[in-house]
Amino acid sequence: MMTPEQRHRILALTPIKRLSEGWAMLGIQVGHRCVRGPETGMVMVRGRMGGSGNAFNLGEMTLTRVSVALDDGTPGGGDLGHGWVAGRSREHAELIALIGACARKAHWTRHIDAELIEPLSQLLDDERTERSQAAAATRVDFFTMARGE
């Protein structure tokens, strides 16, 4: 079973059209309401040289976030789901939050992971491999020959 963080990463990296189609194919129909947002703002992106050096501010990026509650009759409003996505897509962030809230329900978790998250993860991996192979095809190796003096 995936962690919520792993699930969220895959959902945020998946284009909204593909995500919407995959979610519709699951056939999970549940009412929900936004309890926070959608809100669009800026966040500071930090980096590290070589992955382990001192942290530095790389710059700002636009981020959209939303929190939803399922309308399932549970006192207090049901399970909460939170969605964050780079850019200004309110629909994408809300869909991520809805899927996250549904995945908190034990009877939907395996179904969501097996039928939605795993195929999307495989597609993302395949696309990453294809981009890597395309970049590797244009790679130039430079070497230095020693003079025979």
mmCIF file of N, CA and C in Angstrom:
data_model
loop_
_atom_site.group_PDB
_atom_site.id
_atom_site.type_symbol
_atom_site.label_atom_id
_atom_site.label_comp_id
_atom_site.label_asym_id
_atom_site.label_seq_id
_atom_site.Cartn_x
_atom_site.Cartn_y
_atom_site.Cartn_z
ATOM 1 N N MET A 1 0.840 -1.180 0.000
ATOM 2 C CA MET A 1 0.000 0.000 0.000
ATOM 3 C C MET A 1 0.888 1.246 0.000
ATOM 4 N N MET A 2 0.484 2.244 -0.732
ATOM 5 C CA MET A 2 1.259 3.475 -0.848
ATOM 6 C C MET A 2 0.987 4.408 0.317
ATOM 7 N N THR A 3 1.978 5.243 0.589
ATOM 8 C CA THR A 3 1.772 6.279 1.596
ATOM 9 C C THR A 3 1.022 7.436 0.942
ATOM 10 N N PRO A 4 0.377 8.273 1.739
ATOM 11 C CA PRO A 4 -0.308 9.440 1.160
ATOM 12 C C PRO A 4 0.657 10.354 0.393
ATOM 13 N N GLU A 5 1.891 10.455 0.848
ATOM 14 C CA GLU A 5 2.873 11.306 0.167
ATOM 15 C C GLU A 5 3.216 10.754 -1.212
ATOM 16 N N GLN A 6 3.412 9.441 -1.316
ATOM 17 C CA GLN A 6 3.705 8.815 -2.610
ATOM 18 C C GLN A 6 2.523 8.984 -3.561
ATOM 19 N N ARG A 7 1.329 8.776 -3.039
ATOM 20 C CA ARG A 7 0.114 8.913 -3.836
ATOM 21 C C ARG A 7 -0.012 10.352 -4.347
ATOM 22 N N HIS A 8 0.206 11.318 -3.449
ATOM 23 C CA HIS A 8 0.065 12.725 -3.818
ATOM 24 C C HIS A 8 1.080 13.122 -4.894
ATOM 25 N N ARG A 9 2.300 12.637 -4.793
ATOM 26 C CA ARG A 9 3.342 12.943 -5.780
ATOM 27 C C ARG A 9 2.909 12.508 -7.172
ATOM 28 N N ILE A 10 2.401 11.294 -7.271
ATOM 29 C CA ILE A 10 1.969 10.758 -8.560
ATOM 30 C C ILE A 10 0.792 11.554 -9.107
ATOM 31 N N LEU A 11 -0.170 11.882 -8.253
ATOM 32 C CA LEU A 11 -1.341 12.642 -8.685
ATOM 33 C C LEU A 11 -0.955 14.043 -9.148
ATOM 34 N N ALA A 12 -0.014 14.677 -8.458
ATOM 35 C CA ALA A 12 0.397 16.036 -8.812
ATOM 36 C C ALA A 12 1.197 16.067 -10.111
ATOM 37 N N LEU A 13 1.940 15.017 -10.404
ATOM 38 C CA LEU A 13 2.743 14.972 -11.626
ATOM 39 C C LEU A 13 1.936 14.551 -12.855
ATOM 40 N N THR A 14 0.776 13.956 -12.643
ATOM 41 C CA THR A 14 -0.061 13.485 -13.736
ATOM 42 C C THR A 14 -0.867 14.645 -14.319
ATOM 43 N N PRO A 15 -0.893 14.787 -15.639
ATOM 44 C CA PRO A 15 -1.715 15.848 -16.249
ATOM 45 C C PRO A 15 -3.187 15.693 -15.865
ATOM 46 N N ILE A 16 -3.873 16.818 -15.699
ATOM 47 C CA ILE A 16 -5.254 16.825 -15.213
ATOM 48 C C ILE A 16 -6.181 16.014 -16.105
ATOM 49 N N LYS A 17 -6.004 16.061 -17.410
ATOM 50 C CA LYS A 17 -6.899 15.319 -18.311
ATOM 51 C C LYS A 17 -6.783 13.821 -18.064
ATOM 52 N N ARG A 18 -5.562 13.321 -17.987
ATOM 53 C CA ARG A 18 -5.338 11.890 -17.748
ATOM 54 C C ARG A 18 -5.873 11.486 -16.372
ATOM 55 N N LEU A 19 -5.662 12.348 -15.377
ATOM 56 C CA LEU A 19 -6.126 12.066 -14.018
ATOM 57 C C LEU A 19 -7.652 12.024 -13.973
ATOM 58 N N SER A 20 -8.306 12.968 -14.616
ATOM 59 C CA SER A 20 -9.777 13.005 -14.644
ATOM 60 C C SER A 20 -10.354 11.761 -15.301
ATOM 61 N N GLU A 21 -9.737 11.342 -16.411
ATOM 62 C CA GLU A 21 -10.209 10.142 -17.105
ATOM 63 C C GLU A 21 -10.043 8.902 -16.239
ATOM 64 N N GLY A 22 -8.892 8.789 -15.581
ATOM 65 C CA GLY A 22 -8.655 7.640 -14.710
ATOM 66 C C GLY A 22 -9.607 7.603 -13.534
ATOM 67 N N TRP A 23 -9.877 8.766 -12.957
ATOM 68 C CA TRP A 23 -10.796 8.846 -11.817
ATOM 69 C C TRP A 23 -12.217 8.482 -12.257
ATOM 70 N N ALA A 24 -12.638 8.955 -13.414
ATOM 71 C CA ALA A 24 -13.978 8.642 -13.915
ATOM 72 C C ALA A 24 -14.130 7.141 -14.149
ATOM 73 N N MET A 25 -13.062 6.480 -14.616
ATOM 74 C CA MET A 25 -13.132 5.038 -14.874
ATOM 75 C C MET A 25 -13.302 4.230 -13.584
ATOM 76 N N LEU A 26 -12.853 4.774 -12.448
ATOM 77 C CA LEU A 26 -13.027 4.052 -11.182
ATOM 78 C C LEU A 26 -14.491 3.979 -10.769
ATOM 79 N N GLY A 27 -15.266 4.987 -11.134
ATOM 80 C CA GLY A 27 -16.689 4.993 -10.819
ATOM 81 C C GLY A 27 -17.028 5.311 -9.375
ATOM 82 N N ILE A 28 -16.102 5.902 -8.647
ATOM 83 C CA ILE A 28 -16.383 6.288 -7.257
ATOM 84 C C ILE A 28 -17.126 7.615 -7.281
ATOM 85 N N GLN A 29 -18.357 7.580 -6.809
ATOM 86 C CA GLN A 29 -19.175 8.787 -6.749
ATOM 87 C C GLN A 29 -19.386 9.151 -5.284
ATOM 88 N N VAL A 30 -18.847 10.286 -4.892
ATOM 89 C CA VAL A 30 -18.976 10.708 -3.505
ATOM 90 C C VAL A 30 -19.094 12.225 -3.473
ATOM 91 N N GLY A 31 -19.984 12.698 -2.618
ATOM 92 C CA GLY A 31 -20.132 14.139 -2.462
ATOM 93 C C GLY A 31 -18.999 14.690 -1.607
ATOM 94 N N HIS A 32 -18.626 15.909 -1.886
ATOM 95 C CA HIS A 32 -17.574 16.551 -1.102
ATOM 96 C C HIS A 32 -17.796 18.058 -1.116
ATOM 97 N N ARG A 33 -17.143 18.726 -0.199
ATOM 98 C CA ARG A 33 -17.180 20.182 -0.160
ATOM 99 C C ARG A 33 -15.804 20.704 0.194
ATOM 100 N N CYS A 34 -15.494 21.858 -0.332
ATOM 101 C CA CYS A 34 -14.209 22.483 -0.032
ATOM 102 C C CYS A 34 -14.274 23.105 1.371
ATOM 103 N N VAL A 35 -13.301 22.785 2.203
ATOM 104 C CA VAL A 35 -13.233 23.380 3.534
ATOM 105 C C VAL A 35 -12.152 24.451 3.597
ATOM 106 N N ARG A 36 -11.249 24.440 2.631
ATOM 107 C CA ARG A 36 -10.255 25.507 2.497
ATOM 108 C C ARG A 36 -9.870 25.607 1.035
ATOM 109 N N GLY A 37 -9.946 26.825 0.521
ATOM 110 C CA GLY A 37 -9.517 27.068 -0.846
ATOM 111 C C GLY A 37 -10.592 26.724 -1.840
ATOM 112 N N PRO A 38 -10.220 26.591 -3.078
ATOM 113 C CA PRO A 38 -8.868 26.593 -3.609
ATOM 114 C C PRO A 38 -8.211 27.970 -3.500
ATOM 115 N N GLU A 39 -6.918 27.936 -3.191
ATOM 116 C CA GLU A 39 -6.129 29.144 -3.032
ATOM 117 C C GLU A 39 -4.879 29.018 -3.902
ATOM 118 N N THR A 40 -4.546 30.092 -4.576
ATOM 119 C CA THR A 40 -3.331 30.127 -5.384
ATOM 120 C C THR A 40 -2.396 31.160 -4.790
ATOM 121 N N GLY A 41 -1.149 30.785 -4.647
ATOM 122 C CA GLY A 41 -0.162 31.693 -4.075
ATOM 123 C C GLY A 41 1.235 31.314 -4.528
ATOM 124 N N MET A 42 2.205 31.903 -3.865
ATOM 125 C CA MET A 42 3.604 31.675 -4.205
ATOM 126 C C MET A 42 4.289 30.948 -3.052
ATOM 127 N N VAL A 43 5.233 30.083 -3.399
ATOM 128 C CA VAL A 43 6.059 29.412 -2.401
ATOM 129 C C VAL A 43 7.521 29.560 -2.812
ATOM 130 N N MET A 44 8.399 29.588 -1.821
ATOM 131 C CA MET A 44 9.828 29.668 -2.086
ATOM 132 C C MET A 44 10.357 28.266 -2.334
ATOM 133 N N VAL A 45 11.095 28.110 -3.415
ATOM 134 C CA VAL A 45 11.720 26.834 -3.744
ATOM 135 C C VAL A 45 13.169 26.911 -3.297
ATOM 136 N N ARG A 46 13.579 25.919 -2.533
ATOM 137 C CA ARG A 46 14.953 25.886 -2.027
ATOM 138 C C ARG A 46 15.705 24.757 -2.704
ATOM 139 N N GLY A 47 17.013 24.920 -2.815
ATOM 140 C CA GLY A 47 17.845 23.900 -3.432
ATOM 141 C C GLY A 47 19.121 23.697 -2.642
ATOM 142 N N ARG A 48 19.866 22.668 -3.013
ATOM 143 C CA ARG A 48 21.169 22.376 -2.404
ATOM 144 C C ARG A 48 22.126 22.001 -3.527
ATOM 145 N N MET A 49 23.312 22.531 -3.476
ATOM 146 C CA MET A 49 24.331 22.172 -4.471
ATOM 147 C C MET A 49 24.732 20.717 -4.257
ATOM 148 N N GLY A 50 24.645 19.924 -5.296
ATOM 149 C CA GLY A 50 25.031 18.525 -5.204
ATOM 150 C C GLY A 50 24.103 17.699 -4.334
ATOM 151 N N GLY A 51 22.981 18.261 -3.933
ATOM 152 C CA GLY A 51 22.022 17.533 -3.102
ATOM 153 C C GLY A 51 22.380 17.480 -1.637
ATOM 154 N N SER A 52 23.581 17.920 -1.266
ATOM 155 C CA SER A 52 23.970 17.828 0.142
ATOM 156 C C SER A 52 24.651 19.098 0.638
ATOM 157 N N GLY A 53 24.790 20.095 -0.209
ATOM 158 C CA GLY A 53 25.445 21.343 0.195
ATOM 159 C C GLY A 53 24.516 22.227 1.004
ATOM 160 N N ASN A 54 24.963 23.445 1.228
ATOM 161 C CA ASN A 54 24.151 24.406 1.964
ATOM 162 C C ASN A 54 22.906 24.765 1.158
ATOM 163 N N ALA A 55 21.791 24.951 1.859
ATOM 164 C CA ALA A 55 20.538 25.306 1.208
ATOM 165 C C ALA A 55 20.589 26.754 0.729
ATOM 166 N N PHE A 56 19.952 26.999 -0.415
ATOM 167 C CA PHE A 56 19.843 28.351 -0.934
ATOM 168 C C PHE A 56 18.452 28.524 -1.552
ATOM 169 N N ASN A 57 17.991 29.771 -1.627
ATOM 170 C CA ASN A 57 16.699 30.068 -2.229
ATOM 171 C C ASN A 57 16.855 30.102 -3.736
ATOM 172 N N LEU A 58 16.191 29.182 -4.408
ATOM 173 C CA LEU A 58 16.275 29.074 -5.856
ATOM 174 C C LEU A 58 15.358 30.091 -6.528
ATOM 175 N N GLY A 59 14.200 30.297 -5.966
ATOM 176 C CA GLY A 59 13.225 31.235 -6.525
ATOM 177 C C GLY A 59 11.824 30.880 -6.060
ATOM 178 N N GLU A 60 10.837 31.574 -6.597
ATOM 179 C CA GLU A 60 9.457 31.330 -6.219
ATOM 180 C C GLU A 60 8.717 30.609 -7.339
ATOM 181 N N MET A 61 7.683 29.885 -6.950
ATOM 182 C CA MET A 61 6.820 29.234 -7.938
ATOM 183 C C MET A 61 5.375 29.365 -7.488
ATOM 184 N N THR A 62 4.470 29.290 -8.440
ATOM 185 C CA THR A 62 3.044 29.362 -8.157
ATOM 186 C C THR A 62 2.558 27.992 -7.707
ATOM 187 N N LEU A 63 1.694 27.980 -6.692
ATOM 188 C CA LEU A 63 1.162 26.744 -6.127
ATOM 189 C C LEU A 63 -0.312 26.944 -5.838
ATOM 190 N N THR A 64 -1.119 25.933 -6.096
ATOM 191 C CA THR A 64 -2.539 25.971 -5.759
ATOM 192 C C THR A 64 -2.819 24.849 -4.776
ATOM 193 N N ARG A 65 -3.569 25.178 -3.733
ATOM 194 C CA ARG A 65 -3.904 24.168 -2.716
ATOM 195 C C ARG A 65 -5.386 24.225 -2.408
ATOM 196 N N VAL A 66 -5.900 23.089 -1.950
ATOM 197 C CA VAL A 66 -7.303 22.987 -1.553
ATOM 198 C C VAL A 66 -7.447 21.835 -0.565
ATOM 199 N N SER A 67 -8.400 21.958 0.339
ATOM 200 C CA SER A 67 -8.740 20.882 1.268
ATOM 201 C C SER A 67 -10.229 20.600 1.113
ATOM 202 N N VAL A 68 -10.582 19.313 1.039
ATOM 203 C CA VAL A 68 -11.987 18.931 0.900
ATOM 204 C C VAL A 68 -12.368 17.948 1.998
ATOM 205 N N ALA A 69 -13.659 17.920 2.310
ATOM 206 C CA ALA A 69 -14.227 16.946 3.245
ATOM 207 C C ALA A 69 -15.285 16.157 2.494
ATOM 208 N N LEU A 70 -15.310 14.852 2.731
ATOM 209 C CA LEU A 70 -16.315 13.999 2.107
ATOM 210 C C LEU A 70 -17.645 14.170 2.817
ATOM 211 N N ASP A 71 -18.722 14.186 2.058
ATOM 212 C CA ASP A 71 -20.074 14.273 2.618
ATOM 213 C C ASP A 71 -20.598 12.858 2.824
ATOM 214 N N ASP A 72 -20.095 12.198 3.871
ATOM 215 C CA ASP A 72 -20.490 10.810 4.090
ATOM 216 C C ASP A 72 -21.285 10.613 5.375
ATOM 217 N N GLY A 73 -21.723 11.694 5.990
ATOM 218 C CA GLY A 73 -22.529 11.587 7.189
ATOM 219 C C GLY A 73 -21.745 11.385 8.461
ATOM 220 N N THR A 74 -20.427 11.344 8.391
ATOM 221 C CA THR A 74 -19.605 11.188 9.580
ATOM 222 C C THR A 74 -19.645 12.476 10.395
ATOM 223 N N PRO A 75 -19.861 12.380 11.715
ATOM 224 C CA PRO A 75 -19.848 13.595 12.528
ATOM 225 C C PRO A 75 -18.520 14.335 12.343
ATOM 226 N N GLY A 76 -18.606 15.629 12.152
ATOM 227 C CA GLY A 76 -17.404 16.421 11.940
ATOM 228 C C GLY A 76 -17.066 16.593 10.476
ATOM 229 N N GLY A 77 -17.872 16.028 9.578
ATOM 230 C CA GLY A 77 -17.688 16.297 8.165
ATOM 231 C C GLY A 77 -16.969 15.241 7.362
ATOM 232 N N GLY A 78 -16.617 14.107 7.924
ATOM 233 C CA GLY A 78 -15.988 13.058 7.135
ATOM 234 C C GLY A 78 -14.494 13.229 7.011
ATOM 235 N N ASP A 79 -13.913 12.376 6.187
ATOM 236 C CA ASP A 79 -12.469 12.397 5.986
ATOM 237 C C ASP A 79 -12.041 13.614 5.177
ATOM 238 N N LEU A 80 -10.905 14.147 5.553
ATOM 239 C CA LEU A 80 -10.331 15.295 4.850
ATOM 240 C C LEU A 80 -9.292 14.832 3.842
ATOM 241 N N GLY A 81 -9.207 15.548 2.753
ATOM 242 C CA GLY A 81 -8.165 15.328 1.763
ATOM 243 C C GLY A 81 -7.560 16.669 1.404
ATOM 244 N N HIS A 82 -6.273 16.682 1.139
ATOM 245 C CA HIS A 82 -5.563 17.919 0.825
ATOM 246 C C HIS A 82 -4.864 17.744 -0.511
ATOM 247 N N GLY A 83 -4.898 18.787 -1.326
ATOM 248 C CA GLY A 83 -4.241 18.735 -2.627
ATOM 249 C C GLY A 83 -3.417 19.974 -2.883
ATOM 250 N N TRP A 84 -2.204 19.770 -3.376
ATOM 251 C CA TRP A 84 -1.311 20.858 -3.784
ATOM 252 C C TRP A 84 -0.831 20.516 -5.176
ATOM 253 N N VAL A 85 -0.756 21.517 -6.031
ATOM 254 C CA VAL A 85 -0.249 21.298 -7.385
ATOM 255 C C VAL A 85 0.480 22.558 -7.847
ATOM 256 N N ALA A 86 1.552 22.357 -8.586
ATOM 257 C CA ALA A 86 2.285 23.485 -9.153
ATOM 258 C C ALA A 86 1.409 24.160 -10.198
ATOM 259 N N GLY A 87 1.383 25.470 -10.184
ATOM 260 C CA GLY A 87 0.597 26.213 -11.155
ATOM 261 C C GLY A 87 -0.710 26.712 -10.577
ATOM 262 N N ARG A 88 -1.655 26.993 -11.460
ATOM 263 C CA ARG A 88 -2.910 27.624 -11.068
ATOM 264 C C ARG A 88 -4.140 26.746 -11.297
ATOM 265 N N SER A 89 -3.977 25.459 -11.467
ATOM 266 C CA SER A 89 -5.107 24.587 -11.777
ATOM 267 C C SER A 89 -5.892 24.235 -10.513
ATOM 268 N N ARG A 90 -6.956 24.964 -10.300
ATOM 269 C CA ARG A 90 -7.819 24.708 -9.134
ATOM 270 C C ARG A 90 -8.494 23.341 -9.246
ATOM 271 N N GLU A 91 -8.899 22.970 -10.455
ATOM 272 C CA GLU A 91 -9.557 21.682 -10.664
ATOM 273 C C GLU A 91 -8.614 20.528 -10.343
ATOM 274 N N HIS A 92 -7.347 20.656 -10.741
ATOM 275 C CA HIS A 92 -6.361 19.612 -10.480
ATOM 276 C C HIS A 92 -6.151 19.450 -8.975
ATOM 277 N N ALA A 93 -5.974 20.561 -8.277
ATOM 278 C CA ALA A 93 -5.766 20.506 -6.828
ATOM 279 C C ALA A 93 -6.976 19.913 -6.116
ATOM 280 N N GLU A 94 -8.181 20.283 -6.558
ATOM 281 C CA GLU A 94 -9.390 19.755 -5.923
ATOM 282 C C GLU A 94 -9.548 18.262 -6.177
ATOM 283 N N LEU A 95 -9.219 17.813 -7.380
ATOM 284 C CA LEU A 95 -9.313 16.380 -7.688
ATOM 285 C C LEU A 95 -8.290 15.583 -6.870
ATOM 286 N N ILE A 96 -7.098 16.121 -6.713
ATOM 287 C CA ILE A 96 -6.084 15.466 -5.875
ATOM 288 C C ILE A 96 -6.594 15.343 -4.444
ATOM 289 N N ALA A 97 -7.190 16.415 -3.929
ATOM 290 C CA ALA A 97 -7.716 16.397 -2.565
ATOM 291 C C ALA A 97 -8.853 15.382 -2.428
ATOM 292 N N LEU A 98 -9.735 15.320 -3.415
ATOM 293 C CA LEU A 98 -10.843 14.362 -3.385
ATOM 294 C C LEU A 98 -10.332 12.928 -3.395
ATOM 295 N N ILE A 99 -9.373 12.641 -4.272
ATOM 296 C CA ILE A 99 -8.807 11.291 -4.333
ATOM 297 C C ILE A 99 -8.105 10.956 -3.021
ATOM 298 N N GLY A 100 -7.388 11.917 -2.467
ATOM 299 C CA GLY A 100 -6.718 11.710 -1.181
ATOM 300 C C GLY A 100 -7.694 11.411 -0.058
ATOM 301 N N ALA A 101 -8.822 12.122 -0.044
ATOM 302 C CA ALA A 101 -9.838 11.878 0.990
ATOM 303 C C ALA A 101 -10.464 10.502 0.814
ATOM 304 N N CYS A 102 -10.764 10.128 -0.420
ATOM 305 C CA CYS A 102 -11.351 8.804 -0.677
ATOM 306 C C CYS A 102 -10.373 7.691 -0.335
ATOM 307 N N ALA A 103 -9.086 7.922 -0.578
ATOM 308 C CA ALA A 103 -8.078 6.900 -0.294
ATOM 309 C C ALA A 103 -7.910 6.674 1.201
ATOM 310 N N ARG A 104 -8.401 7.579 2.022
ATOM 311 C CA ARG A 104 -8.361 7.383 3.480
ATOM 312 C C ARG A 104 -9.414 6.384 3.951
ATOM 313 N N LYS A 105 -10.382 6.105 3.101
ATOM 314 C CA LYS A 105 -11.413 5.113 3.415
ATOM 315 C C LYS A 105 -10.857 3.720 3.112
ATOM 316 N N ALA A 106 -10.873 2.846 4.099
ATOM 317 C CA ALA A 106 -10.265 1.518 3.955
ATOM 318 C C ALA A 106 -10.845 0.730 2.779
ATOM 319 N N HIS A 107 -12.141 0.860 2.520
ATOM 320 C CA HIS A 107 -12.759 0.080 1.451
ATOM 321 C C HIS A 107 -12.426 0.606 0.049
ATOM 322 N N TRP A 108 -11.851 1.797 -0.076
ATOM 323 C CA TRP A 108 -11.462 2.325 -1.376
ATOM 324 C C TRP A 108 -9.956 2.356 -1.588
ATOM 325 N N THR A 109 -9.172 2.272 -0.533
ATOM 326 C CA THR A 109 -7.724 2.471 -0.633
ATOM 327 C C THR A 109 -7.080 1.534 -1.647
ATOM 328 N N ARG A 110 -7.299 0.242 -1.510
ATOM 329 C CA ARG A 110 -6.666 -0.724 -2.429
ATOM 330 C C ARG A 110 -7.145 -0.545 -3.858
ATOM 331 N N HIS A 111 -8.430 -0.266 -4.003
ATOM 332 C CA HIS A 111 -9.011 -0.056 -5.334
ATOM 333 C C HIS A 111 -8.368 1.160 -6.011
ATOM 334 N N ILE A 112 -8.230 2.250 -5.279
ATOM 335 C CA ILE A 112 -7.619 3.469 -5.825
ATOM 336 C C ILE A 112 -6.154 3.217 -6.170
ATOM 337 N N ASP A 113 -5.424 2.592 -5.247
ATOM 338 C CA ASP A 113 -3.996 2.340 -5.497
ATOM 339 C C ASP A 113 -3.784 1.409 -6.690
ATOM 340 N N ALA A 114 -4.555 0.321 -6.757
ATOM 341 C CA ALA A 114 -4.354 -0.672 -7.817
ATOM 342 C C ALA A 114 -4.865 -0.211 -9.176
ATOM 343 N N GLU A 115 -6.007 0.457 -9.201
ATOM 344 C CA GLU A 115 -6.651 0.794 -10.466
ATOM 345 C C GLU A 115 -6.320 2.188 -10.984
ATOM 346 N N LEU A 116 -5.829 3.073 -10.124
ATOM 347 C CA LEU A 116 -5.533 4.434 -10.559
ATOM 348 C C LEU A 116 -4.063 4.797 -10.362
ATOM 349 N N ILE A 117 -3.579 4.675 -9.149
ATOM 350 C CA ILE A 117 -2.238 5.158 -8.832
ATOM 351 C C ILE A 117 -1.152 4.322 -9.524
ATOM 352 N N GLU A 118 -1.242 3.005 -9.458
ATOM 353 C CA GLU A 118 -0.223 2.152 -10.082
ATOM 354 C C GLU A 118 -0.109 2.372 -11.592
ATOM 355 N N PRO A 119 -1.221 2.385 -12.339
ATOM 356 C CA PRO A 119 -1.091 2.656 -13.781
ATOM 357 C C PRO A 119 -0.519 4.051 -14.077
ATOM 358 N N LEU A 120 -0.927 5.053 -13.293
ATOM 359 C CA LEU A 120 -0.392 6.394 -13.503
ATOM 360 C C LEU A 120 1.103 6.436 -13.190
ATOM 361 N N SER A 121 1.508 5.742 -12.144
ATOM 362 C CA SER A 121 2.920 5.680 -11.780
ATOM 363 C C SER A 121 3.724 5.027 -12.897
ATOM 364 N N GLN A 122 3.189 3.958 -13.477
ATOM 365 C CA GLN A 122 3.878 3.270 -14.574
ATOM 366 C C GLN A 122 4.004 4.178 -15.793
ATOM 367 N N LEU A 123 2.943 4.926 -16.107
ATOM 368 C CA LEU A 123 2.998 5.862 -17.230
ATOM 369 C C LEU A 123 4.054 6.943 -17.003
ATOM 370 N N LEU A 124 4.119 7.481 -15.788
ATOM 371 C CA LEU A 124 5.124 8.491 -15.469
ATOM 372 C C LEU A 124 6.531 7.926 -15.594
ATOM 373 N N ASP A 125 6.732 6.684 -15.119
ATOM 374 C CA ASP A 125 8.042 6.035 -15.240
ATOM 375 C C ASP A 125 8.419 5.814 -16.705
ATOM 376 N N ASP A 126 7.454 5.375 -17.507
ATOM 377 C CA ASP A 126 7.712 5.147 -18.929
ATOM 378 C C ASP A 126 8.083 6.449 -19.638
ATOM 379 N N GLU A 127 7.374 7.524 -19.322
ATOM 380 C CA GLU A 127 7.673 8.818 -19.941
ATOM 381 C C GLU A 127 9.051 9.320 -19.513
ATOM 382 N N ARG A 128 9.401 9.117 -18.246
ATOM 383 C CA ARG A 128 10.718 9.535 -17.756
ATOM 384 C C ARG A 128 11.825 8.736 -18.462
ATOM 385 N N THR A 129 11.622 7.439 -18.636
ATOM 386 C CA THR A 129 12.601 6.600 -19.337
ATOM 387 C C THR A 129 12.750 7.043 -20.785
ATOM 388 N N GLU A 130 11.645 7.344 -21.433
ATOM 389 C CA GLU A 130 11.681 7.791 -22.825
ATOM 390 C C GLU A 130 12.443 9.114 -22.959
ATOM 391 N N ARG A 131 12.201 10.060 -22.042
ATOM 392 C CA ARG A 131 12.933 11.334 -22.071
ATOM 393 C C ARG A 131 14.419 11.118 -21.818
ATOM 394 N N SER A 132 14.750 10.213 -20.900
ATOM 395 C CA SER A 132 16.159 9.926 -20.602
ATOM 396 C C SER A 132 16.860 9.318 -21.808
ATOM 397 N N GLN A 133 16.180 8.415 -22.496
ATOM 398 C CA GLN A 133 16.772 7.795 -23.675
ATOM 399 C C GLN A 133 16.947 8.801 -24.804
ATOM 400 N N ALA A 134 15.994 9.718 -24.952
ATOM 401 C CA ALA A 134 16.116 10.747 -25.987
ATOM 402 C C ALA A 134 17.285 11.678 -25.677
ATOM 403 N N ALA A 135 17.454 12.014 -24.408
ATOM 404 C CA ALA A 135 18.567 12.873 -24.015
ATOM 405 C C ALA A 135 19.892 12.135 -24.160
ATOM 406 N N ALA A 136 19.919 10.861 -23.832
ATOM 407 C CA ALA A 136 21.152 10.073 -23.932
ATOM 408 C C ALA A 136 21.598 9.923 -25.386
ATOM 409 N N ALA A 137 20.658 9.933 -26.307
ATOM 410 C CA ALA A 137 21.001 9.800 -27.726
ATOM 411 C C ALA A 137 21.769 11.014 -28.231
ATOM 412 N N THR A 138 21.628 12.147 -27.580
ATOM 413 C CA THR A 138 22.325 13.364 -28.010
ATOM 414 C C THR A 138 23.548 13.655 -27.146
ATOM 415 N N ARG A 139 23.879 12.743 -26.268
ATOM 416 C CA ARG A 139 24.999 12.945 -25.355
ATOM 417 C C ARG A 139 26.329 12.902 -26.110
ATOM 418 N N VAL A 140 27.210 13.798 -25.722
ATOM 419 C CA VAL A 140 28.544 13.851 -26.317
ATOM 420 C C VAL A 140 29.546 13.604 -25.208
ATOM 421 N N ASP A 141 30.404 12.593 -25.411
ATOM 422 C CA ASP A 141 31.463 12.308 -24.437
ATOM 423 C C ASP A 141 32.753 12.964 -24.911
ATOM 424 N N PHE A 142 33.303 13.793 -24.058
ATOM 425 C CA PHE A 142 34.574 14.440 -24.366
ATOM 426 C C PHE A 142 35.671 13.703 -23.604
ATOM 427 N N PHE A 143 36.793 13.534 -24.235
ATOM 428 C CA PHE A 143 37.935 12.918 -23.571
ATOM 429 C C PHE A 143 39.195 13.641 -24.026
ATOM 430 N N THR A 144 40.219 13.501 -23.250
ATOM 431 C CA THR A 144 41.494 14.155 -23.550
ATOM 432 C C THR A 144 42.518 13.091 -23.893
ATOM 433 N N MET A 145 43.198 13.305 -24.985
ATOM 434 C CA MET A 145 44.262 12.379 -25.348
ATOM 435 C C MET A 145 45.573 12.968 -24.880
ATOM 436 N N ALA A 146 46.415 12.166 -24.302
ATOM 437 C CA ALA A 146 47.730 12.633 -23.858
ATOM 438 C C ALA A 146 48.670 12.644 -25.067
ATOM 439 N N ARG A 147 49.473 13.661 -25.129
ATOM 440 C CA ARG A 147 50.449 13.749 -26.212
ATOM 441 C C ARG A 147 51.563 12.716 -25.981
ATOM 442 N N GLY A 148 52.055 12.204 -26.999
ATOM 443 C CA GLY A 148 53.107 11.205 -26.886
ATOM 444 C C GLY A 148 54.492 11.825 -26.887
ATOM 445 N N GLU A 149 54.814 12.692 -25.984
ATOM 446 C CA GLU A 149 56.136 13.336 -25.937
ATOM 447 C C GLU A 149 57.094 12.619 -25.069
#
